[in-house]
């Protein structure tokens, strides 16, 4: 028990340090390139925090475990939209930039909604996985090209990012690269240690393994996104936190499931029904959420998102326990 507790505590420390490094590197990258932190959150940060999941799912796919890959993608997306956004909004209301309202929120709803509906109606063939990967590739290329062509002053940059009298000069590219890579490594290792430690503690206390899988493991895979979002909020970059969560969802569905779904097509069974429906509803719910309360995710909406996630975990735990009897 002591060893597992130390693993969990050490993992959390690594997550905190890694999240701080990654956010600092991301903000300075935005300042160096003259783009909004939101764009960096949608791309570099979102892809980076999801890289461990990509590696894990590709290995699972090559081992013909497409069901595991789909479960990871669906669970991670649910955590990003309900848990990460819920917790971050409770700390501080999240500003939703017009770019997100016009593009990413709708795209996220379309991709996740279509993915959920298709899976429940006729499954997820290779053709659909390929289409998701193609859409993600086109969107990513458009996002990066348009960001580099658009001055930061026209994409809603905050004054604290452009006022050199209040902020020191951004780090050099070597320092930025070192912080970015170091942050990703610490997030990956810290998330793994914290998840393994917490799982072992729960099992040692007699909590059924099924419940551990539904709760602690799924939460553990999104700890990097959670810590990155919280650290971004502490530095006043709520748009980076929002962009990271939505960008991770798009990366999970487009890149991760797109690749793994091509390698190992998934057969949908009843265990996926509730998670797929919940994921689709969450993505659609973000459309009105992003437009209310002065175009912010308010503390009330954060509490509702977090409450829905707790209810989903309780339902999943009951189903998991019932299935083991």
PDB file of C-alpha atoms in Angstrom:
ATOM      1  CA  UNK A   1       0.000   0.000   0.000  1.00  0.00           C
ATOM      2  CA  UNK A   2       2.839   2.411   0.877  1.00  0.00           C
ATOM      3  CA  UNK A   3       4.545   1.745  -2.451  1.00  0.00           C
ATOM      4  CA  UNK A   4       1.334   2.372  -4.393  1.00  0.00           C
ATOM      5  CA  UNK A   5       0.678   5.567  -2.441  1.00  0.00           C
ATOM      6  CA  UNK A   6       4.174   6.809  -3.244  1.00  0.00           C
ATOM      7  CA  UNK A   7       3.658   5.945  -6.917  1.00  0.00           C
ATOM      8  CA  UNK A   8       0.403   7.891  -6.969  1.00  0.00           C
ATOM      9  CA  UNK A   9       1.919  10.931  -5.202  1.00  0.00           C
ATOM     10  CA  UNK A  10       5.012  10.868  -7.401  1.00  0.00           C
ATOM     11  CA  UNK A  11       2.854  10.654 -10.507  1.00  0.00           C
ATOM     12  CA  UNK A  12       0.857  13.707  -9.452  1.00  0.00           C
ATOM     13  CA  UNK A  13       4.059  15.692  -8.868  1.00  0.00           C
ATOM     14  CA  UNK A  14       5.351  14.775 -12.324  1.00  0.00           C
ATOM     15  CA  UNK A  15       1.986  15.766 -13.832  1.00  0.00           C
ATOM     16  CA  UNK A  16       2.088  19.178 -12.180  1.00  0.00           C
ATOM     17  CA  UNK A  17       5.640  19.887 -13.322  1.00  0.00           C
ATOM     18  CA  UNK A  18       4.997  18.524 -16.818  1.00  0.00           C
ATOM     19  CA  UNK A  19       1.799  20.535 -17.205  1.00  0.00           C
ATOM     20  CA  UNK A  20       3.559  23.749 -16.220  1.00  0.00           C
ATOM     21  CA  UNK A  21       6.391  23.127 -18.699  1.00  0.00           C
ATOM     22  CA  UNK A  22       3.985  22.277 -21.532  1.00  0.00           C
ATOM     23  CA  UNK A  23       1.786  25.338 -21.009  1.00  0.00           C
ATOM     24  CA  UNK A  24       4.797  27.677 -20.799  1.00  0.00           C
ATOM     25  CA  UNK A  25       6.248  26.205 -23.994  1.00  0.00           C
ATOM     26  CA  UNK A  26       2.879  26.442 -25.762  1.00  0.00           C
ATOM     27  CA  UNK A  27       2.248  30.081 -24.822  1.00  0.00           C
ATOM     28  CA  UNK A  28       5.746  31.102 -25.897  1.00  0.00           C
ATOM     29  CA  UNK A  29       5.335  29.166 -29.145  1.00  0.00           C
ATOM     30  CA  UNK A  30       2.188  31.201 -29.829  1.00  0.00           C
ATOM     31  CA  UNK A  31       4.057  34.444 -29.090  1.00  0.00           C
ATOM     32  CA  UNK A  32       7.004  33.450 -31.289  1.00  0.00           C
ATOM     33  CA  UNK A  33       4.789  32.473 -34.236  1.00  0.00           C
ATOM     34  CA  UNK A  34       2.335  35.322 -33.719  1.00  0.00           C
ATOM     35  CA  UNK A  35      -0.686  33.031 -33.413  1.00  0.00           C
ATOM     36  CA  UNK A  36      -3.358  32.664 -30.771  1.00  0.00           C
ATOM     37  CA  UNK A  37      -2.737  30.297 -27.825  1.00  0.00           C
ATOM     38  CA  UNK A  38      -6.079  28.766 -28.825  1.00  0.00           C
ATOM     39  CA  UNK A  39      -4.590  27.477 -32.076  1.00  0.00           C
ATOM     40  CA  UNK A  40      -1.590  26.046 -30.225  1.00  0.00           C
ATOM     41  CA  UNK A  41      -4.012  24.353 -27.800  1.00  0.00           C
ATOM     42  CA  UNK A  42      -6.000  22.875 -30.683  1.00  0.00           C
ATOM     43  CA  UNK A  43      -2.892  21.485 -32.352  1.00  0.00           C
ATOM     44  CA  UNK A  44       0.470  21.071 -30.574  1.00  0.00           C
ATOM     45  CA  UNK A  45      -0.870  20.748 -27.016  1.00  0.00           C
ATOM     46  CA  UNK A  46      -3.864  18.566 -27.943  1.00  0.00           C
ATOM     47  CA  UNK A  47      -1.747  16.245 -30.076  1.00  0.00           C
ATOM     48  CA  UNK A  48       1.010  16.095 -27.485  1.00  0.00           C
ATOM     49  CA  UNK A  49      -1.214  15.222 -24.526  1.00  0.00           C
ATOM     50  CA  UNK A  50      -2.916  12.536 -26.635  1.00  0.00           C
ATOM     51  CA  UNK A  51       0.329  11.013 -27.955  1.00  0.00           C
ATOM     52  CA  UNK A  52       0.502   8.295 -25.249  1.00  0.00           C
ATOM     53  CA  UNK A  53      -3.043   7.214 -26.131  1.00  0.00           C
ATOM     54  CA  UNK A  54      -2.089   7.054 -29.813  1.00  0.00           C
ATOM     55  CA  UNK A  55       0.838   4.735 -29.074  1.00  0.00           C
ATOM     56  CA  UNK A  56      -1.243   2.521 -26.782  1.00  0.00           C
ATOM     57  CA  UNK A  57      -4.109   2.229 -29.254  1.00  0.00           C
ATOM     58  CA  UNK A  58      -1.879   1.511 -32.245  1.00  0.00           C
ATOM     59  CA  UNK A  59      -0.289  -1.358 -30.318  1.00  0.00           C
ATOM     60  CA  UNK A  60      -3.776  -2.613 -29.375  1.00  0.00           C
ATOM     61  CA  UNK A  61      -4.901  -2.397 -33.002  1.00  0.00           C
ATOM     62  CA  UNK A  62      -1.903  -4.379 -34.283  1.00  0.00           C
ATOM     63  CA  UNK A  63      -2.837  -7.009 -31.686  1.00  0.00           C
ATOM     64  CA  UNK A  64      -6.390  -7.088 -33.155  1.00  0.00           C
ATOM     65  CA  UNK A  65      -7.878  -5.361 -30.117  1.00  0.00           C
ATOM     66  CA  UNK A  66      -9.913  -2.734 -31.936  1.00  0.00           C
ATOM     67  CA  UNK A  67     -12.562  -2.888 -29.224  1.00  0.00           C
ATOM     68  CA  UNK A  68     -10.020  -1.721 -26.664  1.00  0.00           C
ATOM     69  CA  UNK A  69      -8.976   1.145 -28.920  1.00  0.00           C
ATOM     70  CA  UNK A  70     -12.583   2.264 -29.433  1.00  0.00           C
ATOM     71  CA  UNK A  71     -13.288   2.089 -25.708  1.00  0.00           C
ATOM     72  CA  UNK A  72     -10.207   4.206 -25.012  1.00  0.00           C
ATOM     73  CA  UNK A  73     -11.198   6.826 -27.589  1.00  0.00           C
ATOM     74  CA  UNK A  74     -14.806   7.057 -26.399  1.00  0.00           C
ATOM     75  CA  UNK A  75     -13.808   7.154 -22.736  1.00  0.00           C
ATOM     76  CA  UNK A  76     -11.132   9.794 -23.316  1.00  0.00           C
ATOM     77  CA  UNK A  77     -13.535  12.014 -25.264  1.00  0.00           C
ATOM     78  CA  UNK A  78     -16.137  11.748 -22.524  1.00  0.00           C
ATOM     79  CA  UNK A  79     -13.526  12.715 -19.927  1.00  0.00           C
ATOM     80  CA  UNK A  80     -12.335  15.672 -22.006  1.00  0.00           C
ATOM     81  CA  UNK A  81     -15.808  17.121 -22.478  1.00  0.00           C
ATOM     82  CA  UNK A  82     -17.386  16.330 -19.100  1.00  0.00           C
ATOM     83  CA  UNK A  83     -14.571  15.916 -16.579  1.00  0.00           C
ATOM     84  CA  UNK A  84     -11.813  18.214 -17.876  1.00  0.00           C
ATOM     85  CA  UNK A  85     -14.090  21.044 -19.019  1.00  0.00           C
ATOM     86  CA  UNK A  86     -16.260  20.608 -15.930  1.00  0.00           C
ATOM     87  CA  UNK A  87     -13.371  20.886 -13.475  1.00  0.00           C
ATOM     88  CA  UNK A  88     -11.687  23.728 -15.377  1.00  0.00           C
ATOM     89  CA  UNK A  89     -14.940  25.727 -15.571  1.00  0.00           C
ATOM     90  CA  UNK A  90     -15.487  25.319 -11.836  1.00  0.00           C
ATOM     91  CA  UNK A  91     -12.054  26.865 -11.233  1.00  0.00           C
ATOM     92  CA  UNK A  92     -12.685  29.748 -13.629  1.00  0.00           C
ATOM     93  CA  UNK A  93     -15.344  30.253 -16.343  1.00  0.00           C
ATOM     94  CA  UNK A  94     -13.832  29.311 -19.694  1.00  0.00           C
ATOM     95  CA  UNK A  95     -13.882  31.902 -22.445  1.00  0.00           C
ATOM     96  CA  UNK A  96     -15.073  30.418 -25.744  1.00  0.00           C
ATOM     97  CA  UNK A  97     -13.499  32.282 -28.644  1.00  0.00           C
ATOM     98  CA  UNK A  98     -15.602  32.957 -31.731  1.00  0.00           C
ATOM     99  CA  UNK A  99     -13.306  30.662 -33.722  1.00  0.00           C
ATOM    100  CA  UNK A 100     -14.326  27.712 -31.533  1.00  0.00           C
ATOM    101  CA  UNK A 101     -18.022  28.603 -31.764  1.00  0.00           C
ATOM    102  CA  UNK A 102     -17.885  28.888 -35.555  1.00  0.00           C
ATOM    103  CA  UNK A 103     -15.663  25.904 -36.352  1.00  0.00           C
ATOM    104  CA  UNK A 104     -14.409  23.431 -33.741  1.00  0.00           C
ATOM    105  CA  UNK A 105     -17.542  23.092 -31.584  1.00  0.00           C
ATOM    106  CA  UNK A 106     -19.625  22.283 -34.664  1.00  0.00           C
ATOM    107  CA  UNK A 107     -16.957  20.020 -36.148  1.00  0.00           C
ATOM    108  CA  UNK A 108     -16.619  18.159 -32.851  1.00  0.00           C
ATOM    109  CA  UNK A 109     -20.392  17.659 -32.677  1.00  0.00           C
ATOM    110  CA  UNK A 110     -20.528  16.498 -36.294  1.00  0.00           C
ATOM    111  CA  UNK A 111     -17.641  14.030 -35.989  1.00  0.00           C
ATOM    112  CA  UNK A 112     -18.545  12.564 -32.596  1.00  0.00           C
ATOM    113  CA  UNK A 113     -22.277  12.606 -33.342  1.00  0.00           C
ATOM    114  CA  UNK A 114     -21.772  10.846 -36.683  1.00  0.00           C
ATOM    115  CA  UNK A 115     -19.335   8.386 -35.111  1.00  0.00           C
ATOM    116  CA  UNK A 116     -21.836   7.512 -32.374  1.00  0.00           C
ATOM    117  CA  UNK A 117     -24.799   7.190 -34.729  1.00  0.00           C
ATOM    118  CA  UNK A 118     -22.866   5.142 -37.287  1.00  0.00           C
ATOM    119  CA  UNK A 119     -21.515   2.789 -34.635  1.00  0.00           C
ATOM    120  CA  UNK A 120     -24.976   2.134 -33.203  1.00  0.00           C
ATOM    121  CA  UNK A 121     -26.686   1.726 -36.576  1.00  0.00           C
ATOM    122  CA  UNK A 122     -24.252  -0.215 -38.777  1.00  0.00           C
ATOM    123  CA  UNK A 123     -20.926  -0.426 -36.920  1.00  0.00           C
ATOM    124  CA  UNK A 124     -17.599   1.197 -37.707  1.00  0.00           C
ATOM    125  CA  UNK A 125     -16.137  -0.193 -40.968  1.00  0.00           C
ATOM    126  CA  UNK A 126     -12.718   0.733 -42.337  1.00  0.00           C
ATOM    127  CA  UNK A 127     -14.321   3.196 -44.748  1.00  0.00           C
ATOM    128  CA  UNK A 128     -15.714   5.307 -41.901  1.00  0.00           C
ATOM    129  CA  UNK A 129     -12.396   5.231 -40.029  1.00  0.00           C
ATOM    130  CA  UNK A 130     -10.656   6.350 -43.218  1.00  0.00           C
ATOM    131  CA  UNK A 131     -13.156   9.173 -43.676  1.00  0.00           C
ATOM    132  CA  UNK A 132     -12.572  10.384 -40.098  1.00  0.00           C
ATOM    133  CA  UNK A 133      -8.804  10.362 -40.670  1.00  0.00           C
ATOM    134  CA  UNK A 134      -9.190  12.310 -43.932  1.00  0.00           C
ATOM    135  CA  UNK A 135     -11.432  14.941 -42.341  1.00  0.00           C
ATOM    136  CA  UNK A 136      -8.992  15.371 -39.461  1.00  0.00           C
ATOM    137  CA  UNK A 137      -6.051  15.742 -41.854  1.00  0.00           C
ATOM    138  CA  UNK A 138      -7.813  18.416 -43.909  1.00  0.00           C
ATOM    139  CA  UNK A 139      -8.925  20.293 -40.785  1.00  0.00           C
ATOM    140  CA  UNK A 140      -5.424  20.213 -39.258  1.00  0.00           C
ATOM    141  CA  UNK A 141      -3.747  21.474 -42.423  1.00  0.00           C
ATOM    142  CA  UNK A 142      -6.303  24.282 -42.752  1.00  0.00           C
ATOM    143  CA  UNK A 143      -5.921  25.270 -39.091  1.00  0.00           C
ATOM    144  CA  UNK A 144      -2.131  25.505 -39.224  1.00  0.00           C
ATOM    145  CA  UNK A 145      -1.971  27.324 -42.579  1.00  0.00           C
ATOM    146  CA  UNK A 146      -4.692  29.847 -41.691  1.00  0.00           C
ATOM    147  CA  UNK A 147      -3.129  30.506 -38.254  1.00  0.00           C
ATOM    148  CA  UNK A 148       0.286  31.285 -39.749  1.00  0.00           C
ATOM    149  CA  UNK A 149      -1.336  33.658 -42.252  1.00  0.00           C
ATOM    150  CA  UNK A 150      -3.452  35.499 -39.656  1.00  0.00           C
ATOM    151  CA  UNK A 151      -1.898  38.122 -37.345  1.00  0.00           C
ATOM    152  CA  UNK A 152      -2.414  37.449 -33.669  1.00  0.00           C
ATOM    153  CA  UNK A 153      -4.214  40.774 -33.213  1.00  0.00           C
ATOM    154  CA  UNK A 154      -7.049  39.543 -35.411  1.00  0.00           C
ATOM    155  CA  UNK A 155      -7.633  36.276 -33.644  1.00  0.00           C
ATOM    156  CA  UNK A 156      -8.459  37.619 -30.241  1.00  0.00           C
ATOM    157  CA  UNK A 157      -5.087  37.649 -28.546  1.00  0.00           C
ATOM    158  CA  UNK A 158      -5.271  38.733 -24.950  1.00  0.00           C
ATOM    159  CA  UNK A 159      -3.427  41.894 -23.906  1.00  0.00           C
ATOM    160  CA  UNK A 160      -1.235  39.991 -21.465  1.00  0.00           C
ATOM    161  CA  UNK A 161       0.210  37.989 -24.336  1.00  0.00           C
ATOM    162  CA  UNK A 162       1.257  40.975 -26.454  1.00  0.00           C
ATOM    163  CA  UNK A 163       2.235  43.558 -23.850  1.00  0.00           C
ATOM    164  CA  UNK A 164       5.985  43.230 -23.433  1.00  0.00           C
ATOM    165  CA  UNK A 165       5.948  45.557 -20.425  1.00  0.00           C
ATOM    166  CA  UNK A 166       4.044  42.969 -18.405  1.00  0.00           C
ATOM    167  CA  UNK A 167       5.713  39.814 -19.704  1.00  0.00           C
ATOM    168  CA  UNK A 168       9.338  38.884 -20.329  1.00  0.00           C
ATOM    169  CA  UNK A 169      10.461  38.025 -23.839  1.00  0.00           C
ATOM    170  CA  UNK A 170       9.413  34.515 -24.930  1.00  0.00           C
ATOM    171  CA  UNK A 171      11.893  31.677 -24.652  1.00  0.00           C
ATOM    172  CA  UNK A 172      14.120  30.761 -27.558  1.00  0.00           C
ATOM    173  CA  UNK A 173      13.238  27.840 -29.799  1.00  0.00           C
ATOM    174  CA  UNK A 174      15.742  25.504 -28.132  1.00  0.00           C
ATOM    175  CA  UNK A 175      14.272  26.243 -24.694  1.00  0.00           C
ATOM    176  CA  UNK A 176      10.732  25.925 -26.033  1.00  0.00           C
ATOM    177  CA  UNK A 177      11.538  22.552 -27.600  1.00  0.00           C
ATOM    178  CA  UNK A 178      13.177  21.310 -24.408  1.00  0.00           C
ATOM    179  CA  UNK A 179      10.218  22.410 -22.274  1.00  0.00           C
ATOM    180  CA  UNK A 180       7.692  20.933 -24.709  1.00  0.00           C
ATOM    181  CA  UNK A 181       9.419  17.559 -24.970  1.00  0.00           C
ATOM    182  CA  UNK A 182      10.187  17.461 -21.249  1.00  0.00           C
ATOM    183  CA  UNK A 183       6.604  18.369 -20.399  1.00  0.00           C
ATOM    184  CA  UNK A 184       5.202  15.607 -22.610  1.00  0.00           C
ATOM    185  CA  UNK A 185       7.559  13.026 -21.108  1.00  0.00           C
ATOM    186  CA  UNK A 186       6.652  14.042 -17.550  1.00  0.00           C
ATOM    187  CA  UNK A 187       2.923  14.035 -18.371  1.00  0.00           C
ATOM    188  CA  UNK A 188       3.153  10.566 -19.912  1.00  0.00           C
ATOM    189  CA  UNK A 189       5.206   9.057 -17.089  1.00  0.00           C
ATOM    190  CA  UNK A 190       3.269  10.888 -14.374  1.00  0.00           C
ATOM    191  CA  UNK A 191      -0.098   9.858 -15.790  1.00  0.00           C
ATOM    192  CA  UNK A 192       1.003   6.225 -15.977  1.00  0.00           C
ATOM    193  CA  UNK A 193       2.367   6.211 -12.413  1.00  0.00           C
ATOM    194  CA  UNK A 194      -0.657   7.980 -10.948  1.00  0.00           C
ATOM    195  CA  UNK A 195      -3.099   5.701 -12.767  1.00  0.00           C
ATOM    196  CA  UNK A 196      -1.245   2.496 -11.834  1.00  0.00           C
ATOM    197  CA  UNK A 197      -0.824   3.592  -8.217  1.00  0.00           C
ATOM    198  CA  UNK A 198      -4.475   4.545  -7.827  1.00  0.00           C
ATOM    199  CA  UNK A 199      -5.649   1.318  -9.486  1.00  0.00           C
ATOM    200  CA  UNK A 200      -3.473  -0.792  -7.190  1.00  0.00           C
ATOM    201  CA  UNK A 201      -4.723   1.072  -4.115  1.00  0.00           C
ATOM    202  CA  UNK A 202      -8.340   0.528  -5.139  1.00  0.00           C
ATOM    203  CA  UNK A 203      -7.805  -3.184  -5.782  1.00  0.00           C
ATOM    204  CA  UNK A 204      -5.958  -3.561  -2.457  1.00  0.00           C
ATOM    205  CA  UNK A 205      -8.949  -1.972  -0.704  1.00  0.00           C
ATOM    206  CA  UNK A 206     -11.279  -4.548  -2.268  1.00  0.00           C
ATOM    207  CA  UNK A 207     -12.845  -2.389  -4.996  1.00  0.00           C
ATOM    208  CA  UNK A 208     -13.900  -4.655  -7.904  1.00  0.00           C
ATOM    209  CA  UNK A 209     -11.543  -4.543 -10.883  1.00  0.00           C
ATOM    210  CA  UNK A 210     -14.476  -3.741 -13.185  1.00  0.00           C
ATOM    211  CA  UNK A 211     -15.185  -0.520 -11.294  1.00  0.00           C
ATOM    212  CA  UNK A 212     -11.494   0.359 -11.341  1.00  0.00           C
ATOM    213  CA  UNK A 213     -11.468   0.035 -15.118  1.00  0.00           C
ATOM    214  CA  UNK A 214     -14.572   2.150 -15.569  1.00  0.00           C
ATOM    215  CA  UNK A 215     -13.418   4.912 -13.246  1.00  0.00           C
ATOM    216  CA  UNK A 216      -9.760   5.239 -12.293  1.00  0.00           C
ATOM    217  CA  UNK A 217      -8.214   3.934 -15.517  1.00  0.00           C
ATOM    218  CA  UNK A 218     -10.370   6.110 -17.781  1.00  0.00           C
ATOM    219  CA  UNK A 219      -9.693   9.169 -15.662  1.00  0.00           C
ATOM    220  CA  UNK A 220      -5.982   8.346 -15.571  1.00  0.00           C
ATOM    221  CA  UNK A 221      -5.690   8.441 -19.363  1.00  0.00           C
ATOM    222  CA  UNK A 222      -6.908  12.062 -19.401  1.00  0.00           C
ATOM    223  CA  UNK A 223      -4.814  13.305 -16.466  1.00  0.00           C
ATOM    224  CA  UNK A 224      -2.386  15.035 -18.882  1.00  0.00           C
ATOM    225  CA  UNK A 225      -5.258  17.032 -20.426  1.00  0.00           C
ATOM    226  CA  UNK A 226      -6.659  17.805 -16.971  1.00  0.00           C
ATOM    227  CA  UNK A 227      -3.371  19.067 -15.552  1.00  0.00           C
ATOM    228  CA  UNK A 228      -2.564  21.018 -18.715  1.00  0.00           C
ATOM    229  CA  UNK A 229      -5.985  22.698 -18.566  1.00  0.00           C
ATOM    230  CA  UNK A 230      -5.650  23.620 -14.898  1.00  0.00           C
ATOM    231  CA  UNK A 231      -2.138  24.984 -15.417  1.00  0.00           C
ATOM    232  CA  UNK A 232      -3.332  27.015 -18.399  1.00  0.00           C
ATOM    233  CA  UNK A 233      -6.092  28.551 -16.281  1.00  0.00           C
ATOM    234  CA  UNK A 234      -3.597  29.438 -13.543  1.00  0.00           C
ATOM    235  CA  UNK A 235      -1.600  31.356 -16.168  1.00  0.00           C
ATOM    236  CA  UNK A 236      -4.755  33.125 -17.375  1.00  0.00           C
ATOM    237  CA  UNK A 237      -4.961  31.163 -20.653  1.00  0.00           C
ATOM    238  CA  UNK A 238      -8.543  29.851 -20.489  1.00  0.00           C
ATOM    239  CA  UNK A 239      -8.659  29.709 -24.297  1.00  0.00           C
ATOM    240  CA  UNK A 240      -5.692  27.321 -24.256  1.00  0.00           C
ATOM    241  CA  UNK A 241      -7.520  25.066 -21.769  1.00  0.00           C
ATOM    242  CA  UNK A 242     -10.661  25.037 -23.919  1.00  0.00           C
ATOM    243  CA  UNK A 243      -8.690  24.455 -27.113  1.00  0.00           C
ATOM    244  CA  UNK A 244      -6.760  21.573 -25.553  1.00  0.00           C
ATOM    245  CA  UNK A 245      -9.940  19.715 -24.551  1.00  0.00           C
ATOM    246  CA  UNK A 246     -11.719  20.155 -27.895  1.00  0.00           C
ATOM    247  CA  UNK A 247      -8.546  19.563 -29.890  1.00  0.00           C
ATOM    248  CA  UNK A 248      -7.924  16.327 -27.989  1.00  0.00           C
ATOM    249  CA  UNK A 249     -11.425  15.104 -28.837  1.00  0.00           C
ATOM    250  CA  UNK A 250     -10.850  15.795 -32.540  1.00  0.00           C
ATOM    251  CA  UNK A 251      -7.432  14.116 -32.426  1.00  0.00           C
ATOM    252  CA  UNK A 252      -8.854  11.083 -30.590  1.00  0.00           C
ATOM    253  CA  UNK A 253     -11.683  10.552 -33.057  1.00  0.00           C
ATOM    254  CA  UNK A 254      -9.898  11.617 -36.245  1.00  0.00           C
ATOM    255  CA  UNK A 255      -6.278  10.535 -35.868  1.00  0.00           C
ATOM    256  CA  UNK A 256      -6.321   7.823 -33.192  1.00  0.00           C
ATOM    257  CA  UNK A 257      -9.540   6.023 -34.077  1.00  0.00           C
ATOM    258  CA  UNK A 258      -9.050   6.776 -37.768  1.00  0.00           C
ATOM    259  CA  UNK A 259      -5.733   4.914 -37.764  1.00  0.00           C
ATOM    260  CA  UNK A 260      -6.718   2.107 -35.385  1.00  0.00           C
ATOM    261  CA  UNK A 261     -10.094   1.626 -37.075  1.00  0.00           C
ATOM    262  CA  UNK A 262      -8.353   1.056 -40.415  1.00  0.00           C
ATOM    263  CA  UNK A 263      -5.950  -1.453 -38.861  1.00  0.00           C
ATOM    264  CA  UNK A 264      -8.503  -3.293 -36.712  1.00  0.00           C
ATOM    265  CA  UNK A 265     -12.231  -2.715 -37.467  1.00  0.00           C
ATOM    266  CA  UNK A 266     -14.483  -2.905 -34.418  1.00  0.00           C
ATOM    267  CA  UNK A 267     -17.546  -5.043 -33.788  1.00  0.00           C
ATOM    268  CA  UNK A 268     -19.996  -3.006 -31.715  1.00  0.00           C
ATOM    269  CA  UNK A 269     -21.796  -4.775 -28.874  1.00  0.00           C
ATOM    270  CA  UNK A 270     -24.208  -3.655 -26.150  1.00  0.00           C
ATOM    271  CA  UNK A 271     -21.448  -2.541 -23.794  1.00  0.00           C
ATOM    272  CA  UNK A 272     -20.686   0.393 -26.101  1.00  0.00           C
ATOM    273  CA  UNK A 273     -24.269   1.682 -26.328  1.00  0.00           C
ATOM    274  CA  UNK A 274     -24.395   3.976 -23.287  1.00  0.00           C
ATOM    275  CA  UNK A 275     -20.869   5.418 -23.714  1.00  0.00           C
ATOM    276  CA  UNK A 276     -21.444   6.155 -27.415  1.00  0.00           C
ATOM    277  CA  UNK A 277     -24.804   7.832 -26.757  1.00  0.00           C
ATOM    278  CA  UNK A 278     -23.340   9.889 -23.904  1.00  0.00           C
ATOM    279  CA  UNK A 279     -20.346  10.969 -26.010  1.00  0.00           C
ATOM    280  CA  UNK A 280     -22.578  12.101 -28.864  1.00  0.00           C
ATOM    281  CA  UNK A 281     -24.939  13.991 -26.552  1.00  0.00           C
ATOM    282  CA  UNK A 282     -22.024  15.749 -24.831  1.00  0.00           C
ATOM    283  CA  UNK A 283     -20.600  16.928 -28.156  1.00  0.00           C
ATOM    284  CA  UNK A 284     -23.992  18.286 -29.226  1.00  0.00           C
ATOM    285  CA  UNK A 285     -24.591  19.910 -25.804  1.00  0.00           C
ATOM    286  CA  UNK A 286     -21.396  21.948 -26.169  1.00  0.00           C
ATOM    287  CA  UNK A 287     -23.039  23.910 -29.005  1.00  0.00           C
ATOM    288  CA  UNK A 288     -25.551  25.765 -26.760  1.00  0.00           C
ATOM    289  CA  UNK A 289     -23.123  25.738 -23.809  1.00  0.00           C
ATOM    290  CA  UNK A 290     -20.549  27.652 -25.861  1.00  0.00           C
ATOM    291  CA  UNK A 291     -23.064  30.383 -26.709  1.00  0.00           C
ATOM    292  CA  UNK A 292     -24.582  31.084 -23.288  1.00  0.00           C
ATOM    293  CA  UNK A 293     -23.374  33.084 -20.271  1.00  0.00           C
ATOM    294  CA  UNK A 294     -21.550  35.593 -22.424  1.00  0.00           C
ATOM    295  CA  UNK A 295     -19.912  32.907 -24.575  1.00  0.00           C
ATOM    296  CA  UNK A 296     -18.256  31.179 -21.649  1.00  0.00           C
ATOM    297  CA  UNK A 297     -18.501  27.764 -20.043  1.00  0.00           C
ATOM    298  CA  UNK A 298     -19.814  29.043 -16.709  1.00  0.00           C
ATOM    299  CA  UNK A 299     -19.332  27.468 -13.296  1.00  0.00           C
ATOM    300  CA  UNK A 300     -22.965  26.321 -13.396  1.00  0.00           C
ATOM    301  CA  UNK A 301     -22.436  24.605 -16.752  1.00  0.00           C
ATOM    302  CA  UNK A 302     -19.169  23.139 -15.457  1.00  0.00           C
ATOM    303  CA  UNK A 303     -21.024  21.705 -12.464  1.00  0.00           C
ATOM    304  CA  UNK A 304     -23.671  20.211 -14.760  1.00  0.00           C
ATOM    305  CA  UNK A 305     -21.018  18.630 -16.986  1.00  0.00           C
ATOM    306  CA  UNK A 306     -19.200  17.218 -13.979  1.00  0.00           C
ATOM    307  CA  UNK A 307     -22.479  15.994 -12.443  1.00  0.00           C
ATOM    308  CA  UNK A 308     -23.413  14.187 -15.643  1.00  0.00           C
ATOM    309  CA  UNK A 309     -20.006  12.504 -15.642  1.00  0.00           C
ATOM    310  CA  UNK A 310     -20.437  11.317 -12.054  1.00  0.00           C
ATOM    311  CA  UNK A 311     -23.867   9.911 -12.983  1.00  0.00           C
ATOM    312  CA  UNK A 312     -22.354   8.163 -16.019  1.00  0.00           C
ATOM    313  CA  UNK A 313     -19.608   6.619 -13.880  1.00  0.00           C
ATOM    314  CA  UNK A 314     -22.193   5.395 -11.361  1.00  0.00           C
ATOM    315  CA  UNK A 315     -24.283   3.838 -14.133  1.00  0.00           C
ATOM    316  CA  UNK A 316     -21.218   2.233 -15.728  1.00  0.00           C
ATOM    317  CA  UNK A 317     -20.085   0.836 -12.385  1.00  0.00           C
ATOM    318  CA  UNK A 318     -23.519  -0.738 -11.748  1.00  0.00           C
ATOM    319  CA  UNK A 319     -23.519  -2.299 -15.224  1.00  0.00           C
ATOM    320  CA  UNK A 320     -19.946  -3.543 -14.811  1.00  0.00           C
ATOM    321  CA  UNK A 321     -20.653  -5.138 -11.430  1.00  0.00           C
ATOM    322  CA  UNK A 322     -23.867  -6.719 -12.739  1.00  0.00           C
ATOM    323  CA  UNK A 323     -21.922  -8.171 -15.660  1.00  0.00           C
ATOM    324  CA  UNK A 324     -19.477  -9.927 -13.360  1.00  0.00           C
ATOM    325  CA  UNK A 325     -22.171 -11.790 -11.460  1.00  0.00           C
TER     326      UNK A 325
END
